């Protein structure tokens, strides 16, 4: 009984879709093309954004948004956090696509935004699978060109899918948790009634993994992110943001440069190296064969939890960034950082505190 009650409580507390949704889906009568009515959509041309409705294997119709980048080599499939939808996330999607030079697919879980149905753990798995299949069928996007990005509760469906795709390009976990039950209680073993058992699935992921977590996260303690990183087979230099909470990591100056560095490394990594035999063998191989400069972000030791130090370039102010001077990497980082800084208040105002805030709910129960 206790297990069933806990499972039911966790499932109910885990999902907080914005009510009402932040957007509506409208169809252009002349073209038949769907658009999202959110005001911020005006920042991009229609031909760069595709709004779709996708049927899941569990019978729900979810809304997805595909942002095209003209020079993209990779596509990010982004699973957002809890108390938000793709209308509210659009400005973040737009910035990531633009500054990381990637196509980006965002989608709403069942029961979120204008997606039908009710949210649940199993529904989120069907939802991300539907979005993934749409990318493959519509654009022919291969696994080797897909990066899964899971933020907070989105780490659940992202890890579920990643564990089943041996040729996935990469995985980003943003403020992830070990499991639903472990957010609420300190337990050492998994129980059948737990939800989103990320701690078990991370060990099945073969691709490179980047973990981003704030040191002052009061909703999901940073220990969750650190343990998931430790358990990753192919770990990339993590980003532990000093002073970061659960809801504001996008505003830190280190955030975007670190993602850019990660994607740059992923683009250069030969596909055959994605399937690793053992961490120890790879560490030896890296020492013998790889250029240290090219592999500086890859971690060989399974027990290294050094915090990321911000780089000088990412902190410098670009005085003449509006002039007609040639662009360089530092200018790009600064423009990206400034762009995200300007979004700070907007992000907070639309409740992008996106996780199952179960600790407070349990405490009040």
GROMACS .gro file of C-alpha atoms in nm:
model
  365
    1UNK     CA    1   0.000   0.000   0.000
    2UNK     CA    2   0.277   0.240   0.089
    3UNK     CA    3   0.443   0.181  -0.246
    4UNK     CA    4   0.123   0.242  -0.438
    5UNK     CA    5   0.042   0.553  -0.237
    6UNK     CA    6   0.391   0.693  -0.284
    7UNK     CA    7   0.385   0.617  -0.655
    8UNK     CA    8   0.049   0.787  -0.696
    9UNK     CA    9   0.162   1.089  -0.497
   10UNK     CA   10   0.484   1.119  -0.695
   11UNK     CA   11   0.299   1.092  -1.026
   12UNK     CA   12   0.053   1.363  -0.926
   13UNK     CA   13   0.321   1.595  -0.796
   14UNK     CA   14   0.551   1.545  -1.092
   15UNK     CA   15   0.355   1.741  -1.353
   16UNK     CA   16   0.249   2.105  -1.342
   17UNK     CA   17   0.141   2.211  -1.692
   18UNK     CA   18   0.076   2.586  -1.723
   19UNK     CA   19  -0.294   2.661  -1.699
   20UNK     CA   20  -0.408   2.809  -1.925
   21UNK     CA   21  -0.155   2.722  -2.199
   22UNK     CA   22   0.058   3.015  -2.312
   23UNK     CA   23  -0.034   2.976  -2.679
   24UNK     CA   24  -0.291   2.863  -2.931
   25UNK     CA   25  -0.230   2.688  -3.263
   26UNK     CA   26  -0.374   2.868  -3.564
   27UNK     CA   27  -0.380   2.764  -3.929
   28UNK     CA   28  -0.309   3.008  -4.210
   29UNK     CA   29  -0.602   2.978  -4.449
   30UNK     CA   30  -0.396   3.068  -4.756
   31UNK     CA   31  -0.108   2.827  -4.697
   32UNK     CA   32  -0.256   2.570  -4.460
   33UNK     CA   33   0.051   2.613  -4.242
   34UNK     CA   34   0.014   2.597  -3.864
   35UNK     CA   35   0.155   2.868  -3.643
   36UNK     CA   36   0.175   2.929  -3.271
   37UNK     CA   37   0.003   3.247  -3.162
   38UNK     CA   38   0.255   3.341  -2.896
   39UNK     CA   39   0.364   3.704  -2.930
   40UNK     CA   40   0.734   3.616  -2.927
   41UNK     CA   41   0.698   3.409  -3.244
   42UNK     CA   42   0.721   3.734  -3.440
   43UNK     CA   43   1.095   3.730  -3.383
   44UNK     CA   44   1.146   3.463  -3.650
   45UNK     CA   45   1.035   3.429  -4.011
   46UNK     CA   46   0.765   3.175  -4.081
   47UNK     CA   47   0.983   2.971  -4.314
   48UNK     CA   48   1.229   2.908  -4.028
   49UNK     CA   49   0.968   2.755  -3.798
   50UNK     CA   50   0.748   2.452  -3.851
   51UNK     CA   51   0.462   2.385  -3.611
   52UNK     CA   52   0.324   2.032  -3.621
   53UNK     CA   53   0.079   1.802  -3.447
   54UNK     CA   54   0.207   1.448  -3.399
   55UNK     CA   55   0.012   1.140  -3.291
   56UNK     CA   56   0.180   0.928  -3.022
   57UNK     CA   57   0.159   0.551  -2.995
   58UNK     CA   58  -0.063   0.599  -2.690
   59UNK     CA   59  -0.320   0.793  -2.889
   60UNK     CA   60  -0.245   1.152  -2.788
   61UNK     CA   61  -0.180   1.438  -3.028
   62UNK     CA   62   0.117   1.648  -2.919
   63UNK     CA   63   0.229   1.985  -3.051
   64UNK     CA   64   0.585   2.025  -3.172
   65UNK     CA   65   0.794   2.317  -3.294
   66UNK     CA   66   1.088   2.273  -3.531
   67UNK     CA   67   1.329   2.567  -3.568
   68UNK     CA   68   1.553   2.543  -3.872
   69UNK     CA   69   1.907   2.678  -3.888
   70UNK     CA   70   2.056   2.730  -4.236
   71UNK     CA   71   2.401   2.591  -4.154
   72UNK     CA   72   2.312   2.331  -3.890
   73UNK     CA   73   2.487   1.995  -3.888
   74UNK     CA   74   2.313   1.871  -3.575
   75UNK     CA   75   1.959   1.871  -3.440
   76UNK     CA   76   1.868   1.916  -3.073
   77UNK     CA   77   1.556   1.738  -2.949
   78UNK     CA   78   1.467   1.939  -2.639
   79UNK     CA   79   1.249   1.801  -2.357
   80UNK     CA   80   1.151   2.099  -2.145
   81UNK     CA   81   1.097   2.127  -1.772
   82UNK     CA   82   0.782   2.114  -1.570
   83UNK     CA   83   0.588   2.437  -1.529
   84UNK     CA   84   0.622   2.556  -1.888
   85UNK     CA   85   0.519   2.484  -2.246
   86UNK     CA   86   0.671   2.545  -2.590
   87UNK     CA   87   0.508   2.887  -2.618
   88UNK     CA   88   0.697   3.004  -2.311
   89UNK     CA   89   1.011   2.816  -2.413
   90UNK     CA   90   1.023   2.961  -2.764
   91UNK     CA   91   1.261   3.244  -2.682
   92UNK     CA   92   1.508   2.997  -2.527
   93UNK     CA   93   1.471   2.761  -2.824
   94UNK     CA   94   1.530   3.050  -3.061
   95UNK     CA   95   1.848   3.163  -2.884
   96UNK     CA   96   1.990   2.811  -2.862
   97UNK     CA   97   1.925   2.741  -3.229
   98UNK     CA   98   2.081   3.071  -3.333
   99UNK     CA   99   2.390   3.071  -3.112
  100UNK     CA  100   2.467   2.698  -3.125
  101UNK     CA  101   2.406   2.667  -3.501
  102UNK     CA  102   2.167   2.376  -3.459
  103UNK     CA  103   1.818   2.282  -3.568
  104UNK     CA  104   1.598   2.251  -3.261
  105UNK     CA  105   1.286   2.044  -3.206
  106UNK     CA  106   1.077   2.126  -2.900
  107UNK     CA  107   0.753   1.953  -2.809
  108UNK     CA  108   0.486   1.960  -2.541
  109UNK     CA  109   0.417   1.652  -2.333
  110UNK     CA  110   0.068   1.507  -2.333
  111UNK     CA  111  -0.151   1.741  -2.129
  112UNK     CA  112   0.088   2.035  -2.173
  113UNK     CA  113   0.023   2.336  -2.393
  114UNK     CA  114  -0.218   2.233  -2.667
  115UNK     CA  115  -0.123   1.865  -2.658
  116UNK     CA  116  -0.410   1.631  -2.579
  117UNK     CA  117  -0.427   1.375  -2.300
  118UNK     CA  118  -0.297   1.376  -1.945
  119UNK     CA  119   0.069   1.378  -1.843
  120UNK     CA  120   0.231   1.071  -1.693
  121UNK     CA  121   0.570   0.904  -1.696
  122UNK     CA  122   0.471   0.660  -1.969
  123UNK     CA  123   0.309   0.933  -2.175
  124UNK     CA  124   0.631   1.136  -2.176
  125UNK     CA  125   0.815   0.833  -2.313
  126UNK     CA  126   0.561   0.802  -2.594
  127UNK     CA  127   0.578   1.178  -2.652
  128UNK     CA  128   0.954   1.198  -2.705
  129UNK     CA  129   0.943   0.885  -2.919
  130UNK     CA  130   0.681   1.050  -3.143
  131UNK     CA  131   0.891   1.367  -3.178
  132UNK     CA  132   1.201   1.158  -3.256
  133UNK     CA  133   1.015   0.954  -3.519
  134UNK     CA  134   0.885   1.275  -3.676
  135UNK     CA  135   1.240   1.405  -3.715
  136UNK     CA  136   1.351   1.083  -3.882
  137UNK     CA  137   1.051   1.052  -4.111
  138UNK     CA  138   1.013   1.419  -4.209
  139UNK     CA  139   1.376   1.530  -4.239
  140UNK     CA  140   1.558   1.198  -4.250
  141UNK     CA  141   1.752   1.299  -3.939
  142UNK     CA  142   1.980   1.013  -3.839
  143UNK     CA  143   2.062   0.923  -3.480
  144UNK     CA  144   2.420   1.033  -3.543
  145UNK     CA  145   2.290   1.388  -3.597
  146UNK     CA  146   2.063   1.408  -3.292
  147UNK     CA  147   2.147   1.553  -2.951
  148UNK     CA  148   1.889   1.488  -2.680
  149UNK     CA  149   1.853   1.771  -2.428
  150UNK     CA  150   1.657   1.697  -2.111
  151UNK     CA  151   1.587   1.972  -1.860
  152UNK     CA  152   1.468   1.878  -1.513
  153UNK     CA  153   1.165   1.650  -1.556
  154UNK     CA  154   1.267   1.631  -1.923
  155UNK     CA  155   1.573   1.431  -1.819
  156UNK     CA  156   1.334   1.137  -1.772
  157UNK     CA  157   1.212   1.095  -2.130
  158UNK     CA  158   1.552   1.200  -2.266
  159UNK     CA  159   1.733   0.927  -2.075
  160UNK     CA  160   1.468   0.670  -2.161
  161UNK     CA  161   1.516   0.735  -2.533
  162UNK     CA  162   1.895   0.770  -2.509
  163UNK     CA  163   1.921   0.431  -2.341
  164UNK     CA  164   1.764   0.274  -2.653
  165UNK     CA  165   1.967   0.456  -2.920
  166UNK     CA  166   2.323   0.317  -2.941
  167UNK     CA  167   2.423   0.558  -3.219
  168UNK     CA  168   2.284   0.876  -3.064
  169UNK     CA  169   2.520   1.171  -3.111
  170UNK     CA  170   2.507   1.312  -2.757
  171UNK     CA  171   2.298   1.373  -2.446
  172UNK     CA  172   2.268   1.690  -2.235
  173UNK     CA  173   2.118   1.665  -1.886
  174UNK     CA  174   2.017   2.002  -1.737
  175UNK     CA  175   1.934   1.994  -1.363
  176UNK     CA  176   1.853   1.621  -1.383
  177UNK     CA  177   1.742   1.394  -1.100
  178UNK     CA  178   1.828   1.034  -1.013
  179UNK     CA  179   1.462   0.929  -0.987
  180UNK     CA  180   1.131   1.075  -0.877
  181UNK     CA  181   1.144   0.905  -0.539
  182UNK     CA  182   1.501   1.014  -0.477
  183UNK     CA  183   1.400   1.379  -0.508
  184UNK     CA  184   1.164   1.324  -0.217
  185UNK     CA  185   1.360   1.080  -0.002
  186UNK     CA  186   1.718   0.965   0.045
  187UNK     CA  187   1.698   0.604  -0.069
  188UNK     CA  188   1.987   0.384  -0.177
  189UNK     CA  189   1.791   0.126  -0.373
  190UNK     CA  190   1.532   0.145  -0.648
  191UNK     CA  191   1.175   0.040  -0.581
  192UNK     CA  192   0.924  -0.088  -0.832
  193UNK     CA  193   0.689   0.204  -0.766
  194UNK     CA  194   0.951   0.472  -0.838
  195UNK     CA  195   0.918   0.690  -1.150
  196UNK     CA  196   1.180   0.814  -1.397
  197UNK     CA  197   1.458   0.579  -1.285
  198UNK     CA  198   1.734   0.783  -1.445
  199UNK     CA  199   1.998   0.632  -1.217
  200UNK     CA  200   1.950   0.295  -1.387
  201UNK     CA  201   1.916   0.419  -1.744
  202UNK     CA  202   2.226   0.641  -1.749
  203UNK     CA  203   2.440   0.326  -1.739
  204UNK     CA  204   2.283   0.211  -2.068
  205UNK     CA  205   2.374   0.530  -2.257
  206UNK     CA  206   2.667   0.490  -2.497
  207UNK     CA  207   2.700   0.846  -2.630
  208UNK     CA  208   2.887   1.144  -2.479
  209UNK     CA  209   2.703   1.301  -2.184
  210UNK     CA  210   2.715   1.661  -2.063
  211UNK     CA  211   2.563   1.740  -1.722
  212UNK     CA  212   2.471   2.095  -1.617
  213UNK     CA  213   2.361   2.166  -1.259
  214UNK     CA  214   2.349   2.457  -1.014
  215UNK     CA  215   2.530   2.433  -0.681
  216UNK     CA  216   2.240   2.601  -0.496
  217UNK     CA  217   1.959   2.396  -0.647
  218UNK     CA  218   1.703   2.361  -0.367
  219UNK     CA  219   1.463   2.144  -0.569
  220UNK     CA  220   1.701   1.881  -0.706
  221UNK     CA  221   2.028   1.877  -0.516
  222UNK     CA  222   2.345   1.894  -0.724
  223UNK     CA  223   2.438   1.549  -0.591
  224UNK     CA  224   2.184   1.409  -0.838
  225UNK     CA  225   2.365   1.565  -1.133
  226UNK     CA  226   2.706   1.464  -1.003
  227UNK     CA  227   2.607   1.100  -0.954
  228UNK     CA  228   2.454   1.079  -1.300
  229UNK     CA  229   2.775   1.225  -1.442
  230UNK     CA  230   2.985   0.973  -1.245
  231UNK     CA  231   2.776   0.687  -1.384
  232UNK     CA  232   2.805   0.805  -1.745
  233UNK     CA  233   3.017   0.582  -1.968
  234UNK     CA  234   3.133   0.863  -2.195
  235UNK     CA  235   3.149   1.173  -1.980
  236UNK     CA  236   3.219   1.525  -2.099
  237UNK     CA  237   3.348   1.807  -1.879
  238UNK     CA  238   3.043   1.895  -1.663
  239UNK     CA  239   2.919   2.244  -1.584
  240UNK     CA  240   2.861   2.299  -1.211
  241UNK     CA  241   2.731   2.654  -1.194
  242UNK     CA  242   2.827   2.816  -0.865
  243UNK     CA  243   2.523   2.985  -0.711
  244UNK     CA  244   2.290   2.844  -0.974
  245UNK     CA  245   1.940   2.743  -0.866
  246UNK     CA  246   1.694   2.515  -1.039
  247UNK     CA  247   1.544   2.782  -1.261
  248UNK     CA  248   1.812   3.024  -1.374
  249UNK     CA  249   2.104   2.836  -1.527
  250UNK     CA  250   2.046   2.981  -1.875
  251UNK     CA  251   2.135   3.326  -1.741
  252UNK     CA  252   2.487   3.235  -1.626
  253UNK     CA  253   2.767   3.363  -1.852
  254UNK     CA  254   2.933   3.021  -1.857
  255UNK     CA  255   2.623   2.839  -1.983
  256UNK     CA  256   2.623   2.917  -2.353
  257UNK     CA  257   3.002   2.907  -2.412
  258UNK     CA  258   3.017   2.564  -2.248
  259UNK     CA  259   2.739   2.434  -2.469
  260UNK     CA  260   2.914   2.577  -2.775
  261UNK     CA  261   3.237   2.405  -2.678
  262UNK     CA  262   3.054   2.077  -2.623
  263UNK     CA  263   2.880   2.087  -2.960
  264UNK     CA  264   3.206   2.184  -3.129
  265UNK     CA  265   3.371   1.877  -2.977
  266UNK     CA  266   3.080   1.655  -3.074
  267UNK     CA  267   3.094   1.773  -3.435
  268UNK     CA  268   3.462   1.678  -3.459
  269UNK     CA  269   3.427   1.338  -3.293
  270UNK     CA  270   3.424   1.052  -3.547
  271UNK     CA  271   3.104   0.847  -3.537
  272UNK     CA  272   3.279   0.508  -3.478
  273UNK     CA  273   3.416   0.638  -3.147
  274UNK     CA  274   3.066   0.670  -3.005
  275UNK     CA  275   3.052   0.300  -2.922
  276UNK     CA  276   3.299   0.242  -2.640
  277UNK     CA  277   3.412  -0.093  -2.497
  278UNK     CA  278   3.525   0.019  -2.154
  279UNK     CA  279   3.610   0.344  -1.985
  280UNK     CA  280   3.953   0.221  -1.874
  281UNK     CA  281   4.046   0.106  -2.226
  282UNK     CA  282   3.930   0.434  -2.370
  283UNK     CA  283   4.132   0.631  -2.118
  284UNK     CA  284   4.447   0.444  -2.221
  285UNK     CA  285   4.365   0.489  -2.587
  286UNK     CA  286   4.305   0.859  -2.539
  287UNK     CA  287   4.647   0.902  -2.378
  288UNK     CA  288   4.820   0.718  -2.660
  289UNK     CA  289   4.639   0.844  -2.969
  290UNK     CA  290   4.429   1.153  -2.918
  291UNK     CA  291   4.551   1.509  -2.944
  292UNK     CA  292   4.514   1.658  -2.592
  293UNK     CA  293   4.403   1.991  -2.733
  294UNK     CA  294   4.116   1.831  -2.920
  295UNK     CA  295   4.002   1.610  -2.635
  296UNK     CA  296   4.045   1.852  -2.344
  297UNK     CA  297   3.676   1.835  -2.257
  298UNK     CA  298   3.664   1.456  -2.223
  299UNK     CA  299   3.710   1.314  -1.876
  300UNK     CA  300   3.904   0.991  -1.838
  301UNK     CA  301   3.865   0.936  -1.464
  302UNK     CA  302   3.532   0.812  -1.334
  303UNK     CA  303   3.590   0.986  -1.001
  304UNK     CA  304   3.670   1.340  -1.109
  305UNK     CA  305   3.409   1.590  -0.993
  306UNK     CA  306   3.605   1.910  -1.039
  307UNK     CA  307   3.388   2.214  -1.086
  308UNK     CA  308   3.409   2.399  -1.413
  309UNK     CA  309   3.593   2.727  -1.391
  310UNK     CA  310   3.470   3.008  -1.611
  311UNK     CA  311   3.700   3.097  -1.896
  312UNK     CA  312   3.845   3.443  -1.945
  313UNK     CA  313   3.704   3.470  -2.295
  314UNK     CA  314   3.348   3.407  -2.177
  315UNK     CA  315   3.379   3.685  -1.920
  316UNK     CA  316   3.519   3.962  -2.141
  317UNK     CA  317   3.292   4.239  -2.254
  318UNK     CA  318   3.276   4.304  -2.624
  319UNK     CA  319   3.295   4.683  -2.647
  320UNK     CA  320   3.240   4.708  -3.019
  321UNK     CA  321   3.002   4.418  -3.075
  322UNK     CA  322   2.763   4.640  -3.271
  323UNK     CA  323   3.028   4.772  -3.505
  324UNK     CA  324   3.100   4.633  -3.849
  325UNK     CA  325   3.417   4.458  -3.736
  326UNK     CA  326   3.483   4.095  -3.819
  327UNK     CA  327   3.326   3.847  -3.579
  328UNK     CA  328   3.539   3.629  -3.358
  329UNK     CA  329   3.466   3.359  -3.101
  330UNK     CA  330   3.488   3.597  -2.805
  331UNK     CA  331   3.240   3.836  -2.964
  332UNK     CA  332   3.005   3.546  -3.030
  333UNK     CA  333   3.021   3.435  -2.669
  334UNK     CA  334   2.959   3.788  -2.545
  335UNK     CA  335   2.667   3.848  -2.778
  336UNK     CA  336   2.519   3.518  -2.669
  337UNK     CA  337   2.569   3.598  -2.304
  338UNK     CA  338   2.423   3.945  -2.333
  339UNK     CA  339   2.128   3.805  -2.522
  340UNK     CA  340   2.056   3.559  -2.244
  341UNK     CA  341   2.105   3.824  -1.977
  342UNK     CA  342   1.833   4.033  -2.139
  343UNK     CA  343   1.604   3.733  -2.120
  344UNK     CA  344   1.646   3.693  -1.747
  345UNK     CA  345   1.343   3.881  -1.629
  346UNK     CA  346   1.124   3.735  -1.900
  347UNK     CA  347   1.227   3.381  -1.813
  348UNK     CA  348   1.144   3.436  -1.449
  349UNK     CA  349   0.813   3.601  -1.530
  350UNK     CA  350   0.685   3.302  -1.728
  351UNK     CA  351   0.753   3.048  -1.453
  352UNK     CA  352   1.032   2.853  -1.611
  353UNK     CA  353   1.097   2.703  -1.271
  354UNK     CA  354   1.047   2.376  -1.442
  355UNK     CA  355   1.050   2.074  -1.220
  356UNK     CA  356   0.838   1.866  -0.992
  357UNK     CA  357   0.871   2.082  -0.680
  358UNK     CA  358   0.792   1.777  -0.472
  359UNK     CA  359   0.994   1.869  -0.167
  360UNK     CA  360   0.771   2.160  -0.073
  361UNK     CA  361   0.457   1.968  -0.160
  362UNK     CA  362   0.558   1.672   0.055
  363UNK     CA  363   0.654   1.899   0.342
  364UNK     CA  364   0.313   2.065   0.334
  365UNK     CA  365   0.119   1.738   0.302
   0.00000   0.00000   0.00000
